[in-house]
Coordinates of C-alpha atoms in Angstrom, one line a residue:
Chain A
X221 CA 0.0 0.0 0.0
X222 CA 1.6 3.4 -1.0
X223 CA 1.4 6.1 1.8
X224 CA 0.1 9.5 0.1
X225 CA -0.5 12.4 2.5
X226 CA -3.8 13.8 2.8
X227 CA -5.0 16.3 0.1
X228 CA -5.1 19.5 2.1
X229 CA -1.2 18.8 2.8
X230 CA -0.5 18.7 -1.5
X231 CA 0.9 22.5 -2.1
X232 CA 3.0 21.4 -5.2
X233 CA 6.6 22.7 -5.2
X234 CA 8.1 24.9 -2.7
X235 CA 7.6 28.5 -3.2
X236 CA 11.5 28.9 -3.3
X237 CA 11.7 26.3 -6.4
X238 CA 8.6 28.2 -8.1
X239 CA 10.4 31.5 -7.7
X240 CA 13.4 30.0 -9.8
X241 CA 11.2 28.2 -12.4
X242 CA 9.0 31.5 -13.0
X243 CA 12.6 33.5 -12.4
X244 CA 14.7 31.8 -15.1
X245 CA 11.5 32.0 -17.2
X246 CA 11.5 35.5 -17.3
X247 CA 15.2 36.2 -17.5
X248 CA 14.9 33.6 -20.6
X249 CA 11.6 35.4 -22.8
X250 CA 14.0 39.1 -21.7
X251 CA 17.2 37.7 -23.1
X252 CA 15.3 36.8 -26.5
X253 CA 13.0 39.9 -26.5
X254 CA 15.9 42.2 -25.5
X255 CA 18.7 40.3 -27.6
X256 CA 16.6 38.5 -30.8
X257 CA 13.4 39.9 -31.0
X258 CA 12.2 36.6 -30.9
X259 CA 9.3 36.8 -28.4
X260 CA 7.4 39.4 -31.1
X261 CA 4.8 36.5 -31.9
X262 CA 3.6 35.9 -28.0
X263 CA 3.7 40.0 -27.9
X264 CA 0.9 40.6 -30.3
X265 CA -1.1 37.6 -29.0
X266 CA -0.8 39.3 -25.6
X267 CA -1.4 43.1 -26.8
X268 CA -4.2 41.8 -29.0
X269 CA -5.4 40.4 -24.8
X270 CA -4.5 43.7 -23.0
X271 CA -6.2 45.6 -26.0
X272 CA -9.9 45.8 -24.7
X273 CA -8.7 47.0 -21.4
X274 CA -6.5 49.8 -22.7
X275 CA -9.6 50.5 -25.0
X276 CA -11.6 50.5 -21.6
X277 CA -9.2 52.6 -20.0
X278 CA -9.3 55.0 -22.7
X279 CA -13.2 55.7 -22.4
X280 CA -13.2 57.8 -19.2
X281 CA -10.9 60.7 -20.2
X282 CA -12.8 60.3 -24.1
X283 CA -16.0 61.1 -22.0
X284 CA -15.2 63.8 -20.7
X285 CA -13.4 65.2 -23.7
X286 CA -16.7 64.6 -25.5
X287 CA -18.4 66.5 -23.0
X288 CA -16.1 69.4 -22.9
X289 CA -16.9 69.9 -26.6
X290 CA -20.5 69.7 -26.1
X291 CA -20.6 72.5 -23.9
X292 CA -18.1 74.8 -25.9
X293 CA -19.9 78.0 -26.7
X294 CA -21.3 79.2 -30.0
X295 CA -18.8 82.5 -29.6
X296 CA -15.7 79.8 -29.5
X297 CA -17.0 78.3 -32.5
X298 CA -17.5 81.2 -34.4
X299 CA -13.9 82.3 -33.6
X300 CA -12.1 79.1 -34.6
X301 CA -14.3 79.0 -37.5
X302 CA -12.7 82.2 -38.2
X303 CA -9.2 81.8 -37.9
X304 CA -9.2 78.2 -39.3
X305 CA -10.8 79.7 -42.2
X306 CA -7.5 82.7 -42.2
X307 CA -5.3 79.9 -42.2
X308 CA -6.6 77.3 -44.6
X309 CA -6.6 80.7 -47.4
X310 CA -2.7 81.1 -46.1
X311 CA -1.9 77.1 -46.3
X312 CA -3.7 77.0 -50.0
X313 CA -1.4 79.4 -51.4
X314 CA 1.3 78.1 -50.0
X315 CA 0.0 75.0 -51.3
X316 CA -0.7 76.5 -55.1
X317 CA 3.2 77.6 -54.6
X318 CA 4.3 74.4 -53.6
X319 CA 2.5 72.6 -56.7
X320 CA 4.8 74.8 -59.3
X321 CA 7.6 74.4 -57.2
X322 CA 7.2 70.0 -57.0
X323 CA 6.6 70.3 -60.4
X324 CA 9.8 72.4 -61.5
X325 CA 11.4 70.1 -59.3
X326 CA 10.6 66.9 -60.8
X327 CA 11.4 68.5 -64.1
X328 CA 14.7 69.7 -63.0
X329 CA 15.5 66.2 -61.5
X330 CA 14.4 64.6 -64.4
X331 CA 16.9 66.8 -66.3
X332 CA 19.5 66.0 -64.3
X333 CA 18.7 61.9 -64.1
X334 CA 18.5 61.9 -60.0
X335 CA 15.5 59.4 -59.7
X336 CA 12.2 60.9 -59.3
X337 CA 11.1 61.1 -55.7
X338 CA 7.9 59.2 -55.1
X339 CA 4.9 60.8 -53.6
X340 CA 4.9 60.2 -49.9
X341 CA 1.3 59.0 -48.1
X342 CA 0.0 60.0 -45.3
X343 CA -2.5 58.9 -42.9
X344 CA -4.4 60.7 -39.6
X345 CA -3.9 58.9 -36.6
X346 CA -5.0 59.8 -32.8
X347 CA -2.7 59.4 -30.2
X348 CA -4.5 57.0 -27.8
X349 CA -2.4 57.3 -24.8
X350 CA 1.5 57.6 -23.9
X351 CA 3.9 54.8 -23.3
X352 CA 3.6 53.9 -19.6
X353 CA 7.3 52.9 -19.5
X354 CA 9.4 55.8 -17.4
X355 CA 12.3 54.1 -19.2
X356 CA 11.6 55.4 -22.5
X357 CA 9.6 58.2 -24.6
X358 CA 6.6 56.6 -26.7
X359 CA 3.3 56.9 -27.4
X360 CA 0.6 54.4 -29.2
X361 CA -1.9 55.3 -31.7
X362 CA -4.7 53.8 -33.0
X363 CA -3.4 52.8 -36.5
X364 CA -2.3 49.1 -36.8
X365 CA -1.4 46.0 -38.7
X366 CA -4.7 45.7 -39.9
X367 CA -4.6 49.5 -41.5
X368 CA -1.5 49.1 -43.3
X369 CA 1.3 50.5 -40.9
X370 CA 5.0 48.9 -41.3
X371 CA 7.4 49.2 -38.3
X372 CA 9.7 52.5 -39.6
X373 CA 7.0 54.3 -41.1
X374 CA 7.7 58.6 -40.0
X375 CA 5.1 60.0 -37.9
X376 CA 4.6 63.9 -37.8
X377 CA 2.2 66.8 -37.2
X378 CA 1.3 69.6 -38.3
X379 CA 4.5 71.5 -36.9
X380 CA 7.5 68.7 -37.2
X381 CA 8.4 65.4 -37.0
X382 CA 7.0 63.3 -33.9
X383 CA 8.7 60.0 -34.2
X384 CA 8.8 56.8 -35.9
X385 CA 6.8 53.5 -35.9
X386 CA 8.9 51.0 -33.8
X387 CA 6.7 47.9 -33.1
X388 CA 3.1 47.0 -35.3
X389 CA -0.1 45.4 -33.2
X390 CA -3.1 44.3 -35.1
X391 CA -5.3 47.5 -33.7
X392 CA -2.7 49.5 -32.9
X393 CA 0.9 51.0 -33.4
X394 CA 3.8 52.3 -31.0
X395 CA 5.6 55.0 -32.1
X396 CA 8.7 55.8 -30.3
X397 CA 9.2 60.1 -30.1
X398 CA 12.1 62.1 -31.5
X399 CA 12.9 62.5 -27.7
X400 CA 13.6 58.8 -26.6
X401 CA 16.8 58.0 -25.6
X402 CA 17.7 55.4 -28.5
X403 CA 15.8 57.6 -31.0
X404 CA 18.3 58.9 -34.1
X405 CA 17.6 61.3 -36.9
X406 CA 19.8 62.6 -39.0
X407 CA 19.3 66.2 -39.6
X408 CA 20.6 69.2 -41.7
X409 CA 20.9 72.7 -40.9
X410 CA 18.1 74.6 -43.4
X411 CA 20.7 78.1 -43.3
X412 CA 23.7 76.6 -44.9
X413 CA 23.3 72.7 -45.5
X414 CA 24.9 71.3 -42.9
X415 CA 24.6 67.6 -42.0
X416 CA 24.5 66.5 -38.4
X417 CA 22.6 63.6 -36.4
X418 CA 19.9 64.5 -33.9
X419 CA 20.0 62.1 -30.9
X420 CA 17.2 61.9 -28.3
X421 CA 17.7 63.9 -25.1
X422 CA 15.5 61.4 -23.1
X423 CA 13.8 62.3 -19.9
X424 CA 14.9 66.7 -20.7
X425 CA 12.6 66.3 -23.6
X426 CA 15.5 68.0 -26.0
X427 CA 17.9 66.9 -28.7
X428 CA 21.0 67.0 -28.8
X429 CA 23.5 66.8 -32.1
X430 CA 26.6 64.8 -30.9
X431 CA 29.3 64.9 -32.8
X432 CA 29.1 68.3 -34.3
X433 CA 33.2 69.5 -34.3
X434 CA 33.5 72.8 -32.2
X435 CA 33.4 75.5 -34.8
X436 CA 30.9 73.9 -36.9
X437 CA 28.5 76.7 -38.0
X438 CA 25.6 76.1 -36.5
X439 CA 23.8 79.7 -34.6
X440 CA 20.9 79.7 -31.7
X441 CA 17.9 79.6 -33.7
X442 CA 18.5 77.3 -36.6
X443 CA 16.0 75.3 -37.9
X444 CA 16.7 71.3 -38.4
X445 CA 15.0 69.6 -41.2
X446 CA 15.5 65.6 -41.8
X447 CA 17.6 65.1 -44.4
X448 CA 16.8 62.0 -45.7
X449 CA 19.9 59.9 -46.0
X450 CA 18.9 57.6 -43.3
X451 CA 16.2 56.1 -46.0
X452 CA 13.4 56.0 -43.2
X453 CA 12.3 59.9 -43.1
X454 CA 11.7 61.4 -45.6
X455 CA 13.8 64.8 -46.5
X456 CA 12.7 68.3 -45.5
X457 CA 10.5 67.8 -42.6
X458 CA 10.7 70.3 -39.6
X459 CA 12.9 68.7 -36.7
X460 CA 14.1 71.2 -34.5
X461 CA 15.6 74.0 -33.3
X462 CA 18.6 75.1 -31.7
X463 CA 18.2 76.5 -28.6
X464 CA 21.4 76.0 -27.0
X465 CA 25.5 75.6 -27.7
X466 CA 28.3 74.9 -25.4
X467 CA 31.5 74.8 -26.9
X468 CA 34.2 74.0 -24.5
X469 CA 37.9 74.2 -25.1
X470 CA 38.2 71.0 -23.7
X471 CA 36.1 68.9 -25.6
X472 CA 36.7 68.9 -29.4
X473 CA 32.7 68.5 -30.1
X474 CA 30.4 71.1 -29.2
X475 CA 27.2 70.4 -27.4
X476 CA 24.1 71.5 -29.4
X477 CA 20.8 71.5 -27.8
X478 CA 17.7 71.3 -29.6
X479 CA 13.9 72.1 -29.1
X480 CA 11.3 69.5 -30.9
X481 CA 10.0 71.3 -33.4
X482 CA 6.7 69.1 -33.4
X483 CA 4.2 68.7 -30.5
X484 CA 6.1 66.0 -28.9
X485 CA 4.4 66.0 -25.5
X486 CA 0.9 67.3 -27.3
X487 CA -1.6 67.4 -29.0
X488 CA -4.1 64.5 -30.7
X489 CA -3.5 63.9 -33.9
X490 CA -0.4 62.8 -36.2
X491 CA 0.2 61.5 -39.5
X492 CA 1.9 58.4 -39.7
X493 CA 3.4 58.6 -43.1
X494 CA 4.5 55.7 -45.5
X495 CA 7.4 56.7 -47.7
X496 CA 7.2 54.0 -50.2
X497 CA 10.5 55.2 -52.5
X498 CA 12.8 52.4 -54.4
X499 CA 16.0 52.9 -53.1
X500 CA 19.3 51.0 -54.4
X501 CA 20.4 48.3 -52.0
X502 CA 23.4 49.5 -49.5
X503 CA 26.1 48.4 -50.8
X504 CA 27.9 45.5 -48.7
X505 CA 30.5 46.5 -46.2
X506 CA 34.3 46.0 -46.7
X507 CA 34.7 42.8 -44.4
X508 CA 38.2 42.4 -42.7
X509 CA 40.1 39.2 -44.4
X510 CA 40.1 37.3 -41.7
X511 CA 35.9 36.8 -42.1
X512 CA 37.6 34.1 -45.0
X513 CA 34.5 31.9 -45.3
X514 CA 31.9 34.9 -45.8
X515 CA 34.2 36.1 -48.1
X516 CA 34.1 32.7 -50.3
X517 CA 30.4 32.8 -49.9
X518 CA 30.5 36.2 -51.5
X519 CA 32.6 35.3 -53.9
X520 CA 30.5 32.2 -55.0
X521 CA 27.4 34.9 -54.9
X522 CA 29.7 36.7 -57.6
X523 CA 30.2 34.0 -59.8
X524 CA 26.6 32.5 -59.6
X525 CA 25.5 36.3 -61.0
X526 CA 28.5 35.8 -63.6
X527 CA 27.0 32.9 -65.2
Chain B
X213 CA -6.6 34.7 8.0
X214 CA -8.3 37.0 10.1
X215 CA -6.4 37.3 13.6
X216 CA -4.6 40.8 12.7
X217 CA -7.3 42.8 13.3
X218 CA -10.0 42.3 16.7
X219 CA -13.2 43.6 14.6
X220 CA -12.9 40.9 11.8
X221 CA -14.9 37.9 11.9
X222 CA -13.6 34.4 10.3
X223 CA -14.2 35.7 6.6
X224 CA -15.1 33.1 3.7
X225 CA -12.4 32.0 1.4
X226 CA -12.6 34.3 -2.0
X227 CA -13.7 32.9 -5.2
X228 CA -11.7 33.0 -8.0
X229 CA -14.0 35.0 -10.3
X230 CA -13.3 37.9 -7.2
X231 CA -9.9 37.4 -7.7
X232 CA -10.3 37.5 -11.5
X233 CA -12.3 40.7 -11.3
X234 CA -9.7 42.6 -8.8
X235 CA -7.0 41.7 -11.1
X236 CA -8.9 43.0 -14.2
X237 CA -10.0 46.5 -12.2
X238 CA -6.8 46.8 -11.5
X239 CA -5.0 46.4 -15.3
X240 CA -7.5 48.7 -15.5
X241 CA -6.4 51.3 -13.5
X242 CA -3.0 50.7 -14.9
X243 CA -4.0 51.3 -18.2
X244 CA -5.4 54.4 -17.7
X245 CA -4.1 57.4 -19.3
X246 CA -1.5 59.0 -16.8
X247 CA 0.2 62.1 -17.0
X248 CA 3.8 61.0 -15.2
X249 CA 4.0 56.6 -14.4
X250 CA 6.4 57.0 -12.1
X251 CA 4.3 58.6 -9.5
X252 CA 1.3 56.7 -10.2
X253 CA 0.8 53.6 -8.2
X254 CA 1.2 50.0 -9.5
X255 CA -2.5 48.8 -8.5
X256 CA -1.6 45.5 -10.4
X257 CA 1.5 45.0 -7.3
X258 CA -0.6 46.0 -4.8
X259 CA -4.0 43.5 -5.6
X260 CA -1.5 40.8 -6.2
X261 CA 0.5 41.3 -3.0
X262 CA -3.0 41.7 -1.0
X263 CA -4.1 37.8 -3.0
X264 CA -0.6 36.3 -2.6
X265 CA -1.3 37.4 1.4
X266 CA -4.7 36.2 2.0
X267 CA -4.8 33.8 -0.2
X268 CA -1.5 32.2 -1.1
X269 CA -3.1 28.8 -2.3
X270 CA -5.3 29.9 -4.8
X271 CA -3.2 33.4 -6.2
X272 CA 0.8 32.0 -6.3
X273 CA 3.4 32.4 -8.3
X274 CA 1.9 31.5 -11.6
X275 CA -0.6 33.9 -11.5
X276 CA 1.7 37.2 -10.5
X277 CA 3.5 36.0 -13.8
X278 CA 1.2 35.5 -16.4
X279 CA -0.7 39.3 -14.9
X280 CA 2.6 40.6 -15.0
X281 CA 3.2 39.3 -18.9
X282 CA 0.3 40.9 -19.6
X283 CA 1.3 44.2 -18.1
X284 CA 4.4 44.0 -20.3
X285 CA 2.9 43.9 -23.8
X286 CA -0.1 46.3 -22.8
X287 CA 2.4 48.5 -21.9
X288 CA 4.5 47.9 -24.4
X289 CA 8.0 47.3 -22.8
X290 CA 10.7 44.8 -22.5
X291 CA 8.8 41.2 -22.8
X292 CA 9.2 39.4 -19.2
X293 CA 10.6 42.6 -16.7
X294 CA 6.8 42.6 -15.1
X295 CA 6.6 39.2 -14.8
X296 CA 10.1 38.6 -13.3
X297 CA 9.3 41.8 -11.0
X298 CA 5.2 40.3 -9.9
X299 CA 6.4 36.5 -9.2
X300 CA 9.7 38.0 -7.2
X301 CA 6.5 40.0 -5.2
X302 CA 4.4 37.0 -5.0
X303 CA 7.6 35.4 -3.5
X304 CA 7.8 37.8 -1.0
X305 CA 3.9 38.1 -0.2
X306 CA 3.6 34.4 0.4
X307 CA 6.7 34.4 2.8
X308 CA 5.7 37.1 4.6
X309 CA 2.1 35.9 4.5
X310 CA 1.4 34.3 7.5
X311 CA 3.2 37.4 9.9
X312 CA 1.9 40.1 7.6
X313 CA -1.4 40.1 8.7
X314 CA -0.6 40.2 12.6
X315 CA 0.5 43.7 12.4
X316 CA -1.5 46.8 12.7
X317 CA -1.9 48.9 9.9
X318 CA 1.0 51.1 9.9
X319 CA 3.6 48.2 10.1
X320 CA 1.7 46.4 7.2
X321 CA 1.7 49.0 4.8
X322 CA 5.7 49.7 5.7
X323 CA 6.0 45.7 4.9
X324 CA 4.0 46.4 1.6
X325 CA 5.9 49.5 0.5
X326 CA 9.3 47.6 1.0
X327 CA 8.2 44.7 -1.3
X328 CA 6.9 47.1 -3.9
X329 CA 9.9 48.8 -3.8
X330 CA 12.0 45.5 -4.3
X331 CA 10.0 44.7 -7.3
X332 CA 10.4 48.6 -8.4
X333 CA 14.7 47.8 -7.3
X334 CA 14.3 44.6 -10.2
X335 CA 12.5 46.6 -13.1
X336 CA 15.0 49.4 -12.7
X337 CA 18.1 46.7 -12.8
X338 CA 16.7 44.9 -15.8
X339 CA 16.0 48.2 -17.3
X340 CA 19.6 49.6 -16.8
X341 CA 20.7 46.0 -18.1
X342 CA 19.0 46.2 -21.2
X343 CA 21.1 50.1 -21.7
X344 CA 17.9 52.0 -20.7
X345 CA 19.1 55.6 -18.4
X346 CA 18.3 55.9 -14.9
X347 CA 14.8 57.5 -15.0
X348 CA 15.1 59.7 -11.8
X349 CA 14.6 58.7 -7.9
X350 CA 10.8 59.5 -8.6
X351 CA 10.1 56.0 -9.8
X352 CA 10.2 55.2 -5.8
X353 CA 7.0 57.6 -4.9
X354 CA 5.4 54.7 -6.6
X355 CA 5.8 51.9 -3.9
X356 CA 5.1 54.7 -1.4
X357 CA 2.0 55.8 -2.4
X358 CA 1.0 52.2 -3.2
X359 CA 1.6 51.5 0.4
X360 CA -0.3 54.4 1.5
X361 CA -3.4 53.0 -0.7
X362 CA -2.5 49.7 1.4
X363 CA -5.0 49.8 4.0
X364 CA -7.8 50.9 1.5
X365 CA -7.0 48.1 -0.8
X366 CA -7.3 45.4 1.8
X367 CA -10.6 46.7 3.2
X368 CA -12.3 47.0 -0.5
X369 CA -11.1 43.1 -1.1
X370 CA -12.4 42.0 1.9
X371 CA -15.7 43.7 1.2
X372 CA -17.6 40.8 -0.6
X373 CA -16.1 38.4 1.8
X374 CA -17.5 40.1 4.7
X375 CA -20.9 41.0 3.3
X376 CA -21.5 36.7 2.7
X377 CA -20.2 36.4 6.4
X378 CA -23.4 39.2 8.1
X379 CA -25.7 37.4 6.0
X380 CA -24.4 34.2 7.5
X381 CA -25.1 35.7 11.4
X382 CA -28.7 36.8 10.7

């Protein structure tokens, strides 16, 4: 006869042992989401189970947004009807203007040979709520998979650049802001041309261009536009501008401090943009001779296209 | 369960579905649109340390880490620091479990906000592991002001409880 204790004594494993299985689980899925980006699969599944929740969560402060419109007065109306009317005359000129200028563009490009830049798409999104990570600077809207977004479409309003699309869900996107710390644009000075790169200042809700040489010519005041080499924003959009320098004797790069041009840490709506140009493929990088067996493969690649 | 405090009766076990409830209320609460995280309370930590207290054979281990993998994706961070953080606190809550609830008020809530800050302690090393920058001391108002919703928490939990245990007197 086999001696098995009483049900009410059976409490499975000890807590200790549990707290190392669920531990080494944990430390296992962060390793492959922080390292491989393997656990993207069991994300979405997840988000897709956290979604009605957030949606939930969302209601409350749409409510009372809803409300607050209800109740703004005919007067307030009248007056925004007003100066939206002021601007949209000012923005279709500019528009007309911008028409001949594409076109003369285009034809000038076309004389030249450069290849014809492709019309860039752009969709409104609402910002649904910010990233609830301290760590880092992002904010979901409610554009997803399902609507067409790819992970690195630009997202912008009205005034500037916003951020980019880091990770798709079905129902709805994160964008990671200009401002996060791992965020990188590369920029150009509109007054003379200048290239730089625009890192995020994280939690001082700046930018900052790093390695800018000291007597680079670069003013308080200039206006930062994307410039487009980095294949993932398009060129000419607002970034920033510089509100601060610190050049020190000491250090041979100077310290460039930058204001968002676009509403960062505001407003509702943004369009999440898809740039859809054919670029050439970046050509591969010289390998060291050591790397011998990639280099046979390459060569093999080589000979395959010879024949 | 019930010896910490002299006005509480025996109180019935909880059914899961209460459980189920506080925990969604609670993602909910988390997923609400705040202005600054860091000084917001993490409601999901606090309903999962008050379960893995009163009720450490039916809300364990497992549970603090599937809630806390779903706290991840929802919120859209590194897949697994939540969950790591939650069953660490479920540790914890069970261990302390059967002293917690001996103390008065005061002295539980101190217990509560020095777990929350523990998990807080792992989140912020996994996050400066995975080359994240130090967010600011501020992230620690948020085990503090968890603690302070302590005794609240643990009176509305015990509410359906209780309310089966009058009917049971009359």
């Amino acid at each position: 006869m086999e001696h098995t204790p009483p049900p009410f004594f059976k409490r499975g494993p000890a807590p200790l042992v549990r707290l190392f299985f669920f531990a080494s689980l944990s430390l296992a899925l962060l390793v492959l989401d922080a390292r491989f980006r393997y656990a993207e699969g069991l994300r979405g599944v997840l988000a897709l189970a956290a979604y009605p929740l957030q949606r939930a969560a969302t209601a409350p402060v749409e409510l009372l947004r809803t409300v607050g419109d209800y109740f703004s007065t005919q007067a307030q109306l009248f007056e925004e009807n007003a100066a939206l009317r002021a601007k949209n005359l000012a923005l279709s000129q500019a528009a007309q203007r911008f028409e001949t200028a594409e076109a003369d563009a285009a034809q000038l490009r076309r004389l030249i040979g450069a290849a014809e830049k492709l019309e860039v798409k752009a969709r409104p999104a609402e910002i649904l709520y910010a990233g609830r990570d301290p760590y880092s600077h992002k904010v979901f809207v409610n554009l997803g998979e399902r609507q067409g977004v790819k992970p690195g479409s630009p997202v912008t309003d009205e005034a500037g650049v916003i951020g980019q699309v880091t990770r798709v869900h079905p129902l709805v996107s994160e964008v990671t802001l200009v401002t996060d710390q791992d965020h990188v644009v590369p920029i150009q000075v509109v007054r003379n041309g200048l290239r730089a790169i625009a890192f995020g200042g994280g939690a001082s809700g700046m930018l900052e261009l790093r390695f800018t040489a000291g007597n680079a010519e670069i003013q308080n005041g200039d206006r930062l536009v994307t410039s487009g080499i980095d294949g993932t924003y398009p060129a000419g959009l607002p970034v920033a501008t510089v509100v601060r320098i610190e050049r020190d004797a000491e250090n041979s790069f100077a310290r460039v401090i930058c204001r968002p041009a676009g509403g960062v840490d505001r407003g509702r709506f943004v369009l999440v943009l898809s740039d859809e140009t054919a670029r050439p493929p970046r050509p591969e990088e010289a390998q060291s001779g050591k790397d011998r067996r990639s280099d046979k493969a390459r060569r093999a690649r080589v000979k395959e296209k010879d024949a | 369960m019930a010896f910490g405090s002299k006005s509480e009766h025996i109180l019935r076990p909880a059914r899961a579905s209460t459980v189920a409830a506080s925990l969604a209320i609670a993602l909910l609460l988390n997923f609400l649109p705040w202005k600054d995280m860091r000084l917001v309370p993490d409601f999901v930590a606090l309903v999962l340390t008050f379960w893995c207290v009163r009720q450490p054979r039916l809300v364990g281990l497992g549970v603090a880490w599937t809630v806390g993998l779903l706290v991840d994706a929802g919120n859209g961070v590194l897949l697994g620091q939540h969950a790591l953080a939650y069953s660490l606190l479920a540790f914890l809550s069970i261990w302390f479990s059967r002293r917690l609830l001996w103390f008065g008020a005061m002295l539980q809530a101190a217990h509560v906000a020095l777990m929350l800050a523990v998990a807080q302690t792992l989140v912020l090393l996994v996050r400066l592991a995975a080359g994240d920058p130090f967010p600011g001391w501020a992230i620690y108002v948020s085990p503090l002001a968890g603690a302070l919703l302590w005794p609240m928490v643990s009176w509305l939990l015990t509410l359906p409880q209780r309310r089966l245990e009058r009917e049971q007197t009359i």
